[in-house]
Every structure is written in structure tokens, then in C-alpha cells.
mmCIF file with all atom_site columns, C-alpha atoms in Angstrom:
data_model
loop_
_atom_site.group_PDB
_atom_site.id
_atom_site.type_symbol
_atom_site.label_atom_id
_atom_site.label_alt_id
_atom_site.label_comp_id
_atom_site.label_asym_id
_atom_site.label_entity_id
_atom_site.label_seq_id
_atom_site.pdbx_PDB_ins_code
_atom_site.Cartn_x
_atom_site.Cartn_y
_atom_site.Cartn_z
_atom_site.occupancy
_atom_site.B_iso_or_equiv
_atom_site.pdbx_formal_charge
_atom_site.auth_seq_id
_atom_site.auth_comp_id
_atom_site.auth_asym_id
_atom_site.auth_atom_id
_atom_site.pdbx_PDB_model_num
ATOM 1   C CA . UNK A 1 1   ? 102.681 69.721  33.541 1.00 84.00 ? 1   UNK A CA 1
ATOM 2   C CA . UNK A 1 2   ? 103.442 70.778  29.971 1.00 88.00 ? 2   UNK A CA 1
ATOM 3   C CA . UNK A 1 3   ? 101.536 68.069  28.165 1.00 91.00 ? 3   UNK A CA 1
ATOM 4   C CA . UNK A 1 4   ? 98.111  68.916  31.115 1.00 93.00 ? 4   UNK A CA 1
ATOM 5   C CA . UNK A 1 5   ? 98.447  72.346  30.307 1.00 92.00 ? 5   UNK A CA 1
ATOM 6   C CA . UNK A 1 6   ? 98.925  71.621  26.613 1.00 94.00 ? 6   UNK A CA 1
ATOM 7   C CA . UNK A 1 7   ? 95.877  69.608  26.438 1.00 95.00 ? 7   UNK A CA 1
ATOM 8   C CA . UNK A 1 8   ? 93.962  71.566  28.645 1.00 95.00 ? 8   UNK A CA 1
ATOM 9   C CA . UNK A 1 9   ? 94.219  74.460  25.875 1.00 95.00 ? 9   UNK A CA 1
ATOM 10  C CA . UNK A 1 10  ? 92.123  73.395  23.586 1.00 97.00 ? 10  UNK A CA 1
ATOM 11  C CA . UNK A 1 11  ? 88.650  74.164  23.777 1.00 96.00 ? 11  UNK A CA 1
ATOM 12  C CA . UNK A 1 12  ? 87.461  70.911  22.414 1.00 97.00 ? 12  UNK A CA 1
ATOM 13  C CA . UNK A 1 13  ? 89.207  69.160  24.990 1.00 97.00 ? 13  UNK A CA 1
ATOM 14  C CA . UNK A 1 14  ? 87.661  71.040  28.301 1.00 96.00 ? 14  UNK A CA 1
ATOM 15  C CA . UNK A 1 15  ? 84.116  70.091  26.564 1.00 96.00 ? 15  UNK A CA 1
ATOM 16  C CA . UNK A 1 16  ? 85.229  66.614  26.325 1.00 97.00 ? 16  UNK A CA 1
ATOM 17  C CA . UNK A 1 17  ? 86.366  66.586  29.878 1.00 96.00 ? 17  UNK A CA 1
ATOM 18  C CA . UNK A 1 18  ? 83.414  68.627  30.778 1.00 95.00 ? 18  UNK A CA 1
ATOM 19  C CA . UNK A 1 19  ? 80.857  66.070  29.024 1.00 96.00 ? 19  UNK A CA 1
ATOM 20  C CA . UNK A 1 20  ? 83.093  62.914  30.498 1.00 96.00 ? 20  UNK A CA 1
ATOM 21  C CA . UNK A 1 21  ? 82.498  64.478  33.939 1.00 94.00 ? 21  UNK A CA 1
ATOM 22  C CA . UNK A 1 22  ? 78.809  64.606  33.452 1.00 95.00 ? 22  UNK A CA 1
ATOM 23  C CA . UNK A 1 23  ? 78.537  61.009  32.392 1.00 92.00 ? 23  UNK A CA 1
ATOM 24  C CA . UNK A 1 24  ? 81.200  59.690  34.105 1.00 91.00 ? 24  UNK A CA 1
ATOM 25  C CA . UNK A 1 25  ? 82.339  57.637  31.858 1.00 95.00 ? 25  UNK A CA 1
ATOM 26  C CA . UNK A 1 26  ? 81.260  57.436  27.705 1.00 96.00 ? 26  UNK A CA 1
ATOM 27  C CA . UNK A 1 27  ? 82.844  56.534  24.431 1.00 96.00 ? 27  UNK A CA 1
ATOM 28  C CA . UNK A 1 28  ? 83.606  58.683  21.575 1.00 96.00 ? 28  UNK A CA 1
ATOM 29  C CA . UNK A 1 29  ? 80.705  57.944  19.505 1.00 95.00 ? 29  UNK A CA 1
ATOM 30  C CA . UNK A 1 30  ? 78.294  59.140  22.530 1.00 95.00 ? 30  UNK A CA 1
ATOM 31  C CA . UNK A 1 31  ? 81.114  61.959  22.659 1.00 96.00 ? 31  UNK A CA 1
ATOM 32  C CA . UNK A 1 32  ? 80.296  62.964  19.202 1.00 96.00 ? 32  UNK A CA 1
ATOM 33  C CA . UNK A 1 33  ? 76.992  62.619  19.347 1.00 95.00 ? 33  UNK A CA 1
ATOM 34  C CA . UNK A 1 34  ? 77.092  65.550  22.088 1.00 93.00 ? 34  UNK A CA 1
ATOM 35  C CA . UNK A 1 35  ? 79.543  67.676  20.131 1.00 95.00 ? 35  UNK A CA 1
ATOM 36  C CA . UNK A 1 36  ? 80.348  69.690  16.961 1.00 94.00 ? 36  UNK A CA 1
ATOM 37  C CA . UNK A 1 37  ? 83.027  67.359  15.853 1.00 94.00 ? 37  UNK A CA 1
ATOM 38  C CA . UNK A 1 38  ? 83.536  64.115  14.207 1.00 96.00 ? 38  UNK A CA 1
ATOM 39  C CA . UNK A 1 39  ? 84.090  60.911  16.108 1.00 96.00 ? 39  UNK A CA 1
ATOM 40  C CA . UNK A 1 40  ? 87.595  60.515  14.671 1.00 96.00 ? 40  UNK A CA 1
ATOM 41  C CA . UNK A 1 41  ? 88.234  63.953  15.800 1.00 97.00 ? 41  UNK A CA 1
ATOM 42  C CA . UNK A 1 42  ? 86.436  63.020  19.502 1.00 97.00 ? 42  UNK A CA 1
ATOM 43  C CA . UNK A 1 43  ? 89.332  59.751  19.241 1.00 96.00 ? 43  UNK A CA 1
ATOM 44  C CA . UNK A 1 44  ? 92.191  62.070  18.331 1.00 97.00 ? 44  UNK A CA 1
ATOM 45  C CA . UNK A 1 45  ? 91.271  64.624  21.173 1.00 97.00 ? 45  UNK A CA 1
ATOM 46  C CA . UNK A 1 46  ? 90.806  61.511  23.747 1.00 97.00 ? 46  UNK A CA 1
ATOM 47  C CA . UNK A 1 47  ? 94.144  60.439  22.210 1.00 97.00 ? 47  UNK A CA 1
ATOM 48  C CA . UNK A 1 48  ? 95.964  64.269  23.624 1.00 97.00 ? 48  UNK A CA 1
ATOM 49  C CA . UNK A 1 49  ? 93.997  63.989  26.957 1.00 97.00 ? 49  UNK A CA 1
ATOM 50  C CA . UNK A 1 50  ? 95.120  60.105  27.712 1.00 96.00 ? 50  UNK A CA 1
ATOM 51  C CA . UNK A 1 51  ? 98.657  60.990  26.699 1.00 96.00 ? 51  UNK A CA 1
ATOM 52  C CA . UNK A 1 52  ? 98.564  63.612  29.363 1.00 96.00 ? 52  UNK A CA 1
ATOM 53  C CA . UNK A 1 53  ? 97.211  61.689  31.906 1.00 95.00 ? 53  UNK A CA 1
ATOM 54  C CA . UNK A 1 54  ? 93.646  63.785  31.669 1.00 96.00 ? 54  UNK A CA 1
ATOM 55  C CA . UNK A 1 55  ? 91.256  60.517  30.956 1.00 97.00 ? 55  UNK A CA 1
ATOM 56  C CA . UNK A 1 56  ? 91.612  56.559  31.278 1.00 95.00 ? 56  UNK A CA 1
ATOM 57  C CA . UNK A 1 57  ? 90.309  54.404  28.719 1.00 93.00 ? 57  UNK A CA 1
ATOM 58  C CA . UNK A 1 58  ? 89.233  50.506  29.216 1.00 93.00 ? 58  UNK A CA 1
ATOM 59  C CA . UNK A 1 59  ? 87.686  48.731  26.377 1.00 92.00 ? 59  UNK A CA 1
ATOM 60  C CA . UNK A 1 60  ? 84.473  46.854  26.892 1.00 87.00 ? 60  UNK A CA 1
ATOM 61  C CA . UNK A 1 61  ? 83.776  44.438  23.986 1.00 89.00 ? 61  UNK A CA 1
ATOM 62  C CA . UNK A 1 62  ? 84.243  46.144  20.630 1.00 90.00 ? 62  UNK A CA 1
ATOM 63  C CA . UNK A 1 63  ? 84.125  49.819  22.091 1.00 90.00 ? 63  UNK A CA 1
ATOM 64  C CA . UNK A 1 64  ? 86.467  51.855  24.290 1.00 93.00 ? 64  UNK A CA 1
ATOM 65  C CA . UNK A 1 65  ? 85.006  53.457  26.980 1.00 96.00 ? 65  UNK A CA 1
ATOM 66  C CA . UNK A 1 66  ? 86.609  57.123  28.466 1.00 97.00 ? 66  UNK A CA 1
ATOM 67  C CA . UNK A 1 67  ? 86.550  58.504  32.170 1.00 96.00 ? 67  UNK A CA 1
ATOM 68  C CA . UNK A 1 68  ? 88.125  61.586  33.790 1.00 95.00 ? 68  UNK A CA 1
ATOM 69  C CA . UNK A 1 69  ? 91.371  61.052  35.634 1.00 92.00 ? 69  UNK A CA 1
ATOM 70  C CA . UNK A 1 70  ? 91.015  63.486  38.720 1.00 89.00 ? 70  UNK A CA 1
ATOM 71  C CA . UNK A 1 71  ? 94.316  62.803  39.967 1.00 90.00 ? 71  UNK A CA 1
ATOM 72  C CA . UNK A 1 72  ? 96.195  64.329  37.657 1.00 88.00 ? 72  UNK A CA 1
ATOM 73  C CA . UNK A 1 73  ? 93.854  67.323  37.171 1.00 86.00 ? 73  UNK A CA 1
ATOM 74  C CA . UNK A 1 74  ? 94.312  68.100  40.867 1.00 88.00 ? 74  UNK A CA 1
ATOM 75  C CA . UNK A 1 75  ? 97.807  67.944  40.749 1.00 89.00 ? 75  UNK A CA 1
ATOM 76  C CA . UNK A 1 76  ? 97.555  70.430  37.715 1.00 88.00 ? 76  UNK A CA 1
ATOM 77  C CA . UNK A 1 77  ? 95.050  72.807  40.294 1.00 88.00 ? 77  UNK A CA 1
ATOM 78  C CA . UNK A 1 78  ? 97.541  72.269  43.016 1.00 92.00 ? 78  UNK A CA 1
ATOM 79  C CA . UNK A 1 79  ? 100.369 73.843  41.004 1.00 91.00 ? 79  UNK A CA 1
ATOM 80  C CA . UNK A 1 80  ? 98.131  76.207  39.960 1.00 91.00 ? 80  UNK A CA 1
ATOM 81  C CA . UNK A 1 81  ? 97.562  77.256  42.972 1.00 93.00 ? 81  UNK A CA 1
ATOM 82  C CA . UNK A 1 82  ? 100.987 77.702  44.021 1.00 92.00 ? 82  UNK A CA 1
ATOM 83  C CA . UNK A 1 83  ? 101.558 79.617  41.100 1.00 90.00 ? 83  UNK A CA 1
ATOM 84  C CA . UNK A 1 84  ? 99.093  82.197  41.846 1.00 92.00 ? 84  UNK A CA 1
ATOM 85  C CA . UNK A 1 85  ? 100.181 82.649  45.565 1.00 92.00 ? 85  UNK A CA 1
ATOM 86  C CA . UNK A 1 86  ? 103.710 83.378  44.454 1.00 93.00 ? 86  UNK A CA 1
ATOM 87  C CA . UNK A 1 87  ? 102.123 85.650  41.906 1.00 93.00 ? 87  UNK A CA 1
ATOM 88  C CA . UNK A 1 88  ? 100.032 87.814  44.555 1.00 90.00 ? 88  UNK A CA 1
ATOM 89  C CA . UNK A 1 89  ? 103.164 88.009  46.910 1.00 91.00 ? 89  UNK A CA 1
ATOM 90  C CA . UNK A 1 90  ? 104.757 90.069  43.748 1.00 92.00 ? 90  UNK A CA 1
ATOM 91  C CA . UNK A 1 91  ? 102.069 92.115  43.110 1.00 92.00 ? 91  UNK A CA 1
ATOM 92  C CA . UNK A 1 92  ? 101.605 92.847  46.745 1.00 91.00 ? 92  UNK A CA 1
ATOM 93  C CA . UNK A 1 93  ? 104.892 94.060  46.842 1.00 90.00 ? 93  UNK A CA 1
ATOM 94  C CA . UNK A 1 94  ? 104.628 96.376  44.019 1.00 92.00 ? 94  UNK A CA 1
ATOM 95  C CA . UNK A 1 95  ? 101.542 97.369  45.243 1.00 88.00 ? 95  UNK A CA 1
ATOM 96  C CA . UNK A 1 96  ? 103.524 98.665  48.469 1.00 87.00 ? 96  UNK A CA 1
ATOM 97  C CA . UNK A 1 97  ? 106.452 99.964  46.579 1.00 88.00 ? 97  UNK A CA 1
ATOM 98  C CA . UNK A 1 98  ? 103.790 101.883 43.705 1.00 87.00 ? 98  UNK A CA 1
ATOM 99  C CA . UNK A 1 99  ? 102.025 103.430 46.899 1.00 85.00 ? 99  UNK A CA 1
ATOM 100 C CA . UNK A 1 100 ? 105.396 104.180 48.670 1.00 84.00 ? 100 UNK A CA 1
ATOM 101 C CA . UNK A 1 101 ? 106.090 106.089 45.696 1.00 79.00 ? 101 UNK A CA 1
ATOM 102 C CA . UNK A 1 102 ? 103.005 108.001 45.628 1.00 70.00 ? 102 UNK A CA 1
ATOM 103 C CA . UNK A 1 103 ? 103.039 108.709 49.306 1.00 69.00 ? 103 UNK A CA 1
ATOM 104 C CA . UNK A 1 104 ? 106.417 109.921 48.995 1.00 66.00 ? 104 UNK A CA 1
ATOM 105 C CA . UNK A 1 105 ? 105.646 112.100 46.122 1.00 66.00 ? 105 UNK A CA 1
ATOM 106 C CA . UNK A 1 106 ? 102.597 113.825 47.717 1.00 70.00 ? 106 UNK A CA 1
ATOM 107 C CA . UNK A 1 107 ? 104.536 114.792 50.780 1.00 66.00 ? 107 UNK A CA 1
ATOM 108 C CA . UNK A 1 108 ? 104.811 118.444 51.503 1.00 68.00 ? 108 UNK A CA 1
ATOM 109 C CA . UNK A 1 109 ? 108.435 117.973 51.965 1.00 64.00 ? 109 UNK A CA 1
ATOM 110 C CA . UNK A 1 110 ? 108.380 116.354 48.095 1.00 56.00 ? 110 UNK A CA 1
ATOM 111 C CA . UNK A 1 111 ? 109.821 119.595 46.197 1.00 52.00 ? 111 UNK A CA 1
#
């Protein structure tokens, strides 16, 4: 999850996966051709994403095509997910005990 989350932080790399999504599948010159980088940069950024199991490459002749891997981003969302439900069960509960306190405190038997 580190190395997703990692990857996922860099702006670069959510345009990347946002233009592979759109095309399904490119290579890094048509990559760079699309972006404000270089294409060694667009290879270095595919390199992060691959690593964390973001995109696939296959080569086709001389050239290395790139494609989204969804089933690691949905693992990442799932988590995610999780994450935030725990997160709202917390908050809900201070939200209770803030307004406990409030209630108690504007009681005419508060002095």
C-alpha cells in the first residue's frame, strides 16, 4: 500500500494514469507528447507506477507499450474506503461526546 500511495502522490503520475485510462493503453513517447515533461521523465514515472503495481507494460517490436492495472488501484480504493469508515465512526463519537458536553453545559441545573 505504501509504494500505491507513494506513487499515487505525485501529480505527474495521476496525469499519466489519467491519460493511460483515456487511451487505454500508449507508450511514453505518445505520453510525452500529451504532457509537460520529457519522455525520459514519462519512462522514469512509468518506472514508479509499474513498481507499484499501478500500470503493466508489454513491448511490441521496438516500443513498450503502458496500460492501467485496475486491480491494484481498487484494492488501494477498497482500503481507502475502510479507512474512512473507521474515520467517521471517531468523529461520530466526538461529535456525540462535543454535543454531550454542550447539552450538559446549557442545562439550567449547569451552575
Amino acid at each position: 500500500m505504501t509504494e500505491v500511495l507513494a506513487a499515487l502522490a505525485d501529480p505527474t503520475r495521476r496525469r499519466i494514469l489519467d491519460a493511460l485510462a483515456a487511451h487505454g493503453e500508449a507508450t511514453a513517447t505518445v505520453l510525452a507528447a500529451e504532457l509537460p515533461v520529457s519522455r525520459q521523465a514519462i519512462v522514469k514515472h512509468l518506472a514508479v507506477l509499474h513498481r507499484a503495481g499501478l500500470v503493466a507494460g508489454r513491448r511490441e517490436g521496438r516500443e513498450a507499450r503502458y496500460a492501467v492495472s485496475p486491480a491494484r488501484l481498487g484494492a488501494t480504493a477498497r482500503w481507502l474506503d475502510g479507512k474512512a469508515a473507521e474515520w467517521d465512526v471517531r468523529l461520530s463519537a466526538v461529535k456525540r461526546i462535543a454535543e454531550g458536553i454542550t447539552e450538559a453545559a446549557d442545562s439550567p441545573d449547569a451552575t
